[in-house]
Short mmCIF file of C-alpha atoms in Angstrom, two decimals:
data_model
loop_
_atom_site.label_atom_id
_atom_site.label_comp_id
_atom_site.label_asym_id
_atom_site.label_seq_id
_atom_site.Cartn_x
_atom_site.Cartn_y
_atom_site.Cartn_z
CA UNK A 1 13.84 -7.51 -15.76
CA UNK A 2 14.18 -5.23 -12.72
CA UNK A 3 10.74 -6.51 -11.39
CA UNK A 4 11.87 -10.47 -11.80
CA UNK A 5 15.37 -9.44 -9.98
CA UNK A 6 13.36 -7.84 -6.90
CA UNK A 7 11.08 -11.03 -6.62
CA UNK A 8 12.49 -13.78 -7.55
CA UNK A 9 16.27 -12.82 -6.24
CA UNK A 10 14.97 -9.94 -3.67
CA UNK A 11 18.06 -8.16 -4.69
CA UNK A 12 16.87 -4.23 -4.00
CA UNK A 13 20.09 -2.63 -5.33
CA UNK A 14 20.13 -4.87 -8.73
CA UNK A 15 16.22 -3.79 -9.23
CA UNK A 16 16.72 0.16 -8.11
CA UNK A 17 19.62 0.29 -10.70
CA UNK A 18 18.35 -1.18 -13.79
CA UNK A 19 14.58 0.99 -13.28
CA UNK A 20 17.27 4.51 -12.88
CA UNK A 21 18.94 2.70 -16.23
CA UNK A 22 15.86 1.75 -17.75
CA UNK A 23 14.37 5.50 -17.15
CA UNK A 24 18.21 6.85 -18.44
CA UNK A 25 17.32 4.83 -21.74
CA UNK A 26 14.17 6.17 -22.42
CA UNK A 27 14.74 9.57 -21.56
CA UNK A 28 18.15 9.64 -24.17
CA UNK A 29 16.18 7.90 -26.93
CA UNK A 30 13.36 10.45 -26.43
CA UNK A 31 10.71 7.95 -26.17
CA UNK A 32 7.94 10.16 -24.02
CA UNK A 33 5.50 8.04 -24.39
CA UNK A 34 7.47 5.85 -22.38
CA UNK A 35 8.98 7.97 -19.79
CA UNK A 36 5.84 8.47 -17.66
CA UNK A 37 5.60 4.22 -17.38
CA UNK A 38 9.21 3.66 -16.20
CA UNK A 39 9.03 6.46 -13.98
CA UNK A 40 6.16 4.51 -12.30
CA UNK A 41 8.30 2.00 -11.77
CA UNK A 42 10.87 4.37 -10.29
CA UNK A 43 8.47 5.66 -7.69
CA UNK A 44 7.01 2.76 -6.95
CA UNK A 45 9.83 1.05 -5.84
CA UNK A 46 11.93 3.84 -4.19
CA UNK A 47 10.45 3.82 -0.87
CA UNK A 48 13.16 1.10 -0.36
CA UNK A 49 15.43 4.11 -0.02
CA UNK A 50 14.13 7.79 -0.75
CA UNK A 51 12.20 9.23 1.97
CA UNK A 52 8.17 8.62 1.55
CA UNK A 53 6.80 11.88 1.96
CA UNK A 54 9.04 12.59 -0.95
CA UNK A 55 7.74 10.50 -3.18
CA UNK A 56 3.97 11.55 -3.28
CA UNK A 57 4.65 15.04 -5.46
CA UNK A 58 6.54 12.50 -7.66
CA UNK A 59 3.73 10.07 -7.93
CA UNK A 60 1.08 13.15 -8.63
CA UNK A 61 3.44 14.75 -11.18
CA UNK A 62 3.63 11.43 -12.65
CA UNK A 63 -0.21 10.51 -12.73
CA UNK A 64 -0.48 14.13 -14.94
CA UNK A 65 2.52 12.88 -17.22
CA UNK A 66 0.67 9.58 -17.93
CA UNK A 67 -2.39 11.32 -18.51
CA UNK A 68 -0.94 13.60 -20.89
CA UNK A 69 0.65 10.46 -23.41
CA UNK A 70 -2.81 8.67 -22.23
CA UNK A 71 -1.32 6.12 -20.81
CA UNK A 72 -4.52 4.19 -19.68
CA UNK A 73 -3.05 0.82 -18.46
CA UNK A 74 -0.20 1.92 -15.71
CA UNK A 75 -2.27 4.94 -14.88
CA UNK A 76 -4.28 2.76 -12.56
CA UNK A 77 -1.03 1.67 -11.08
CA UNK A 78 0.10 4.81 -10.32
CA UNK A 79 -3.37 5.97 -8.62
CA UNK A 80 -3.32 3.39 -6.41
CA UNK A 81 0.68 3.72 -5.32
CA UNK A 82 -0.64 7.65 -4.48
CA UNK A 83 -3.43 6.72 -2.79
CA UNK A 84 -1.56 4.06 -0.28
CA UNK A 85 1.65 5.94 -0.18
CA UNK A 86 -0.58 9.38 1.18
CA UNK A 87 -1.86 7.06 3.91
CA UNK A 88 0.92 5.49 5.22
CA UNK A 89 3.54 8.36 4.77
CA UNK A 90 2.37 10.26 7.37
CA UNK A 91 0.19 12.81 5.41
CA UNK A 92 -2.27 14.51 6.99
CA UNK A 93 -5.44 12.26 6.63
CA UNK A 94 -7.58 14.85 5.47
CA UNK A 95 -5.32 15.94 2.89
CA UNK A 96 -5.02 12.06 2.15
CA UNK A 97 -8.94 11.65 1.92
CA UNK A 98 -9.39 14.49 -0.25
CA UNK A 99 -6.83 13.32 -2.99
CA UNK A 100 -7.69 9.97 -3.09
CA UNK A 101 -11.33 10.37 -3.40
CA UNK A 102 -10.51 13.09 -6.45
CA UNK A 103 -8.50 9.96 -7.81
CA UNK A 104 -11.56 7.28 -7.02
CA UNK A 105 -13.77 9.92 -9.36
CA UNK A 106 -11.07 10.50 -12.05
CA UNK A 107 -10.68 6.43 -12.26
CA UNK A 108 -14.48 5.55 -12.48
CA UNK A 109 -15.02 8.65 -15.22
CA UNK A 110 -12.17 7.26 -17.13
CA UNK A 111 -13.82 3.58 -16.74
CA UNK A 112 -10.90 2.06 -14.66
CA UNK A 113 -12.99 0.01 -12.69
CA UNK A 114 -9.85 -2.83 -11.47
CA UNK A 115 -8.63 -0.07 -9.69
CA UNK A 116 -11.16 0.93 -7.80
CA UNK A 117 -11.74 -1.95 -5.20
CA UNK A 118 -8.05 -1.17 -4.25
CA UNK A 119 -8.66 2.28 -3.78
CA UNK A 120 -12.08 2.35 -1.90
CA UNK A 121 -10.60 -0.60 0.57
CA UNK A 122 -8.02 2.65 1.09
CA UNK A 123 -9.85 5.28 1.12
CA UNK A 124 -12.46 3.62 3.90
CA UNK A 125 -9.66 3.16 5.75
CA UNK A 126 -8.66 7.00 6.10
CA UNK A 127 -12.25 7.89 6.46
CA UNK A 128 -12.09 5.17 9.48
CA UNK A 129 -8.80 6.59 10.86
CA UNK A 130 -10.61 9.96 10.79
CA UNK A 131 -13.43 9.00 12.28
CA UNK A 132 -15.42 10.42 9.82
CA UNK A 133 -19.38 10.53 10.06
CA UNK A 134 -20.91 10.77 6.31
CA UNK A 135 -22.48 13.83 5.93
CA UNK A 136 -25.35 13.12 3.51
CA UNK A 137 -26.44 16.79 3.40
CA UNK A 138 -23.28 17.97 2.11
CA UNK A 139 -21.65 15.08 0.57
CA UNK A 140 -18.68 15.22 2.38
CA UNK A 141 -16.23 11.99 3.48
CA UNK A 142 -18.17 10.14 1.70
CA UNK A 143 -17.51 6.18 1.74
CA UNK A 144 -17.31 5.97 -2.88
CA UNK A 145 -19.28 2.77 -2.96
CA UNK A 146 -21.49 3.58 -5.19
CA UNK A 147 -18.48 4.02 -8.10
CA UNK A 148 -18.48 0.80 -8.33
CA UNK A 149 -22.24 -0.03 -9.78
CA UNK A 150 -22.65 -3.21 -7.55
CA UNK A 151 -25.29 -2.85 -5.13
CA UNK A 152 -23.82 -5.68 -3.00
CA UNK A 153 -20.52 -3.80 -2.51
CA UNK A 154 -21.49 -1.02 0.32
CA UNK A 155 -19.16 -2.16 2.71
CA UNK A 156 -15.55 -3.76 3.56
CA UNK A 157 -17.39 -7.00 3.95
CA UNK A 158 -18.72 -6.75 0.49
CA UNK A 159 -15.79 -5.59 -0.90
CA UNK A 160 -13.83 -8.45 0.78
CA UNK A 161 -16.32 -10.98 -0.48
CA UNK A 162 -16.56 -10.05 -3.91
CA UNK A 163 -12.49 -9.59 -4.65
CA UNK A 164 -12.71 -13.70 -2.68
CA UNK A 165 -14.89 -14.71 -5.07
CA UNK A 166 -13.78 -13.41 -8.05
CA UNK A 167 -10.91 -14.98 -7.21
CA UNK A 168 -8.65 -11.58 -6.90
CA UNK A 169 -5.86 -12.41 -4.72
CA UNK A 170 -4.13 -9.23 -5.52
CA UNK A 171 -7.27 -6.96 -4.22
CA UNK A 172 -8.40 -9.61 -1.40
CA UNK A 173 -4.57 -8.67 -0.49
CA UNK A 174 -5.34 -5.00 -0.17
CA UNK A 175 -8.62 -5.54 1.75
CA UNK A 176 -6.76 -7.76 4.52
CA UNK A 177 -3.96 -5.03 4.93
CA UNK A 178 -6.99 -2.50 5.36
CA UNK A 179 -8.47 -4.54 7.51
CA UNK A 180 -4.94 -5.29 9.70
CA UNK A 181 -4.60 -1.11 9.46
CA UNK A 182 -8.13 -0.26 11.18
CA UNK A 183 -7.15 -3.31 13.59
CA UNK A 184 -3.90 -2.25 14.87
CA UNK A 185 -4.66 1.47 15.35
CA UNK A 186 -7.76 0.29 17.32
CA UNK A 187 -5.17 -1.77 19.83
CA UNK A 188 -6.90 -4.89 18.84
CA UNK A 189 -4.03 -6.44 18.29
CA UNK A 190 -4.90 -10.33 17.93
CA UNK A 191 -7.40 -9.26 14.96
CA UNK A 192 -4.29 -7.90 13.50
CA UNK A 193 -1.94 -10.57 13.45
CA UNK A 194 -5.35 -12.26 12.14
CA UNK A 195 -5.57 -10.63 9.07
CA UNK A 196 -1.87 -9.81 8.72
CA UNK A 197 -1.76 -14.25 8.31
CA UNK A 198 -4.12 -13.74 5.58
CA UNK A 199 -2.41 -11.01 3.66
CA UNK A 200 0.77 -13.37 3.93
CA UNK A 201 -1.51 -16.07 2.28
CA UNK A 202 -2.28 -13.80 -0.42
CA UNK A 203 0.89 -12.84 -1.37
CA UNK A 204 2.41 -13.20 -4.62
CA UNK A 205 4.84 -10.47 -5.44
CA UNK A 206 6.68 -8.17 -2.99
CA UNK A 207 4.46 -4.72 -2.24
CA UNK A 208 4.85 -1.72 -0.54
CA UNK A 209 2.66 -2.64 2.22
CA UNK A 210 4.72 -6.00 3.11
CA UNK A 211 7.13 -3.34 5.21
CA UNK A 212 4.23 -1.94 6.99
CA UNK A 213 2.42 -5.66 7.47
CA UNK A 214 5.54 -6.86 8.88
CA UNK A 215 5.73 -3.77 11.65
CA UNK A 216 2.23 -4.32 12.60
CA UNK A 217 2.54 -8.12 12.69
CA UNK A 218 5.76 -7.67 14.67
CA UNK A 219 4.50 -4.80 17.31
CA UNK A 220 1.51 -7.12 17.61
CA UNK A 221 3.17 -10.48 18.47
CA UNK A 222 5.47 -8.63 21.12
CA UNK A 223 2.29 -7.57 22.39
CA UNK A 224 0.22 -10.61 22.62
CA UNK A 225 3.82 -13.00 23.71
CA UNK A 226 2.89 -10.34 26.98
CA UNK A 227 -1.03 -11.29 27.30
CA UNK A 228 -1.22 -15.16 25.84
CA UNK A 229 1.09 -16.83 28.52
CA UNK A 230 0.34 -20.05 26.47
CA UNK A 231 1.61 -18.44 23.30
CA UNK A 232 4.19 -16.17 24.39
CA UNK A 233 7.02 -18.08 22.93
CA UNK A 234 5.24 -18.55 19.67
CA UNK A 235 4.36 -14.95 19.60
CA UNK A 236 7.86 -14.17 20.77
CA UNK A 237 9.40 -15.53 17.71
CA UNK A 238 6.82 -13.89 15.11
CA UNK A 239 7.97 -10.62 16.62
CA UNK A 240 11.75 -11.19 16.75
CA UNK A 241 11.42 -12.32 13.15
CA UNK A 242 9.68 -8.93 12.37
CA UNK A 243 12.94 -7.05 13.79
CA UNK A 244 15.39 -8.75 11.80
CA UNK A 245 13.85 -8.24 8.60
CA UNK A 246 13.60 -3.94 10.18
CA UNK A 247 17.29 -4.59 10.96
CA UNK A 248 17.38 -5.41 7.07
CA UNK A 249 15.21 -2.44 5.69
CA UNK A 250 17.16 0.21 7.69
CA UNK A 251 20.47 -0.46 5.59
CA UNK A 252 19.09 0.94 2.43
CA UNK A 253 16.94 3.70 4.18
CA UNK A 254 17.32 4.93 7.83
CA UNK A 255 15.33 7.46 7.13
CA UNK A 256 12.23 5.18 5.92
CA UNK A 257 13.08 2.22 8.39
CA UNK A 258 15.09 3.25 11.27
CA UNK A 259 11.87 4.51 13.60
CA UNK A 260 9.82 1.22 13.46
CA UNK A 261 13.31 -0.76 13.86
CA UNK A 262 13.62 1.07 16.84
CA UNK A 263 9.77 0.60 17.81
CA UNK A 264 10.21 -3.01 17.59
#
């Protein structure tokens, strides 16, 4: 119920309280092999006002407690949430690359294999942002590929392609955003708003990485309404629309929200 509320009335307070009720009920009835699920829920959706570098230790306590019940269905959710919450939090990107490549091996010897597109589109992107070299010799930052067992996947192409033709919106969705990541922090900024078009075409339920979309989108089209004089006003408006939905995220977490606001 708390996941129809935040999509289909985008009411954030409504959703946050009946998860915290939800996880209240479970934990009072005793159920433990349900408390590790809700709290998934609970940390997957409380970047809306608890700080993010907060939440990883929550989401790596939690991967252990859904281990533990053996939980195999939302313990792919919960790898994934950990791997794109370490990147975008602010964690050091080494520290980042390490744990989500231990979580890329723990999902393939478990035989998750739906959650590893997801989480090698992520993981390529931190080895990008480090500018990491593979070092064949000593197997170290080492774009995980191979996991998958498809010889056509050995690159974001491929793995752009393949979620496409599978017809895997929800994964296509997480290569775009990967794609709009590398493309920002490179300063090409037109690519960006590019491919942060087709992550809006992709979308079908609210995500984490719709707040961070909408920053780059925004900080791009204030950027290009300076370079495309036959664009600007178009451009103008994609960015001002950008910093009224910040002006809307900063009421239920400065702390989260308030820098980009002021960015834009």
């Amino acid at each position: 119920y708390s996941w129809g509320v935040w999509n289909f009335q985008q009411d954030v307070e409504e959703c946050l309280k009946w998860n915290h009720t939800a996880l209240s009920l479970v934990k009072s009835l005793g159920a433990k092999q349900m408390i590790p699920r809700v709290t998934t829920n609970v940390n997957i959706l409380a970047y809306w006002k608890e700080p993010l570098q907060a939440k990883i230790e929550s989401l790596k306590e939690n991967h252990h407690e859904l281990l533990m019940v053996g939980d195999l269905e939302i313990l792919p959710l919960n790898a994934i949430h950990c791997c794109r919450q370490s990147l975008l939090c602010g964690r050091n990107l080494q520290t980042a690359q390490k744990e989500c490549a231990a979580l890329l091996h723990e999902m393939h010897q478990l035989r998750q294999m739906n959650a590893l597109i997801g989480m090698i589109s992520n993981h390529l992107s931190i080895l990008k942002l480090i500018g990491s070299n593979y070092d064949s010799e000593q197997q170290l930052n080492e774009p995980l590929f191979h996991l998958l067992g498809n010889s056509e996947i050995n690159s974001q192409d491929g793995l752009l392609k393949h979620a496409l033709s599978k017809r895997l919106g929800g994964l296509a969705q997480q290569c775009y955003f990967d794609r709009l990541l590398i493309a920002f922090w490179s300063k090409n900024y037109g690519e960006a708003a590019h491919y942060a078009e087709k992550y809006r075409e992709c979308h079908q339920m609210l995500h984490f990485p719709d707040m961070f979309q909408t920053f780059y989108l925004g900080i791009s089209a204030f950027r290009l309404a300076r370079l495309e004089d036959g664009k600007s006003r178009e451009w103008e408006i994609v960015g001002k629309d950008a910093l009224l939905k910040y002006q809307t995220y900063v009421k239920f977490s400065d702390w989260n929200w308030e820098n980009k606001m002021l960015l834009l």
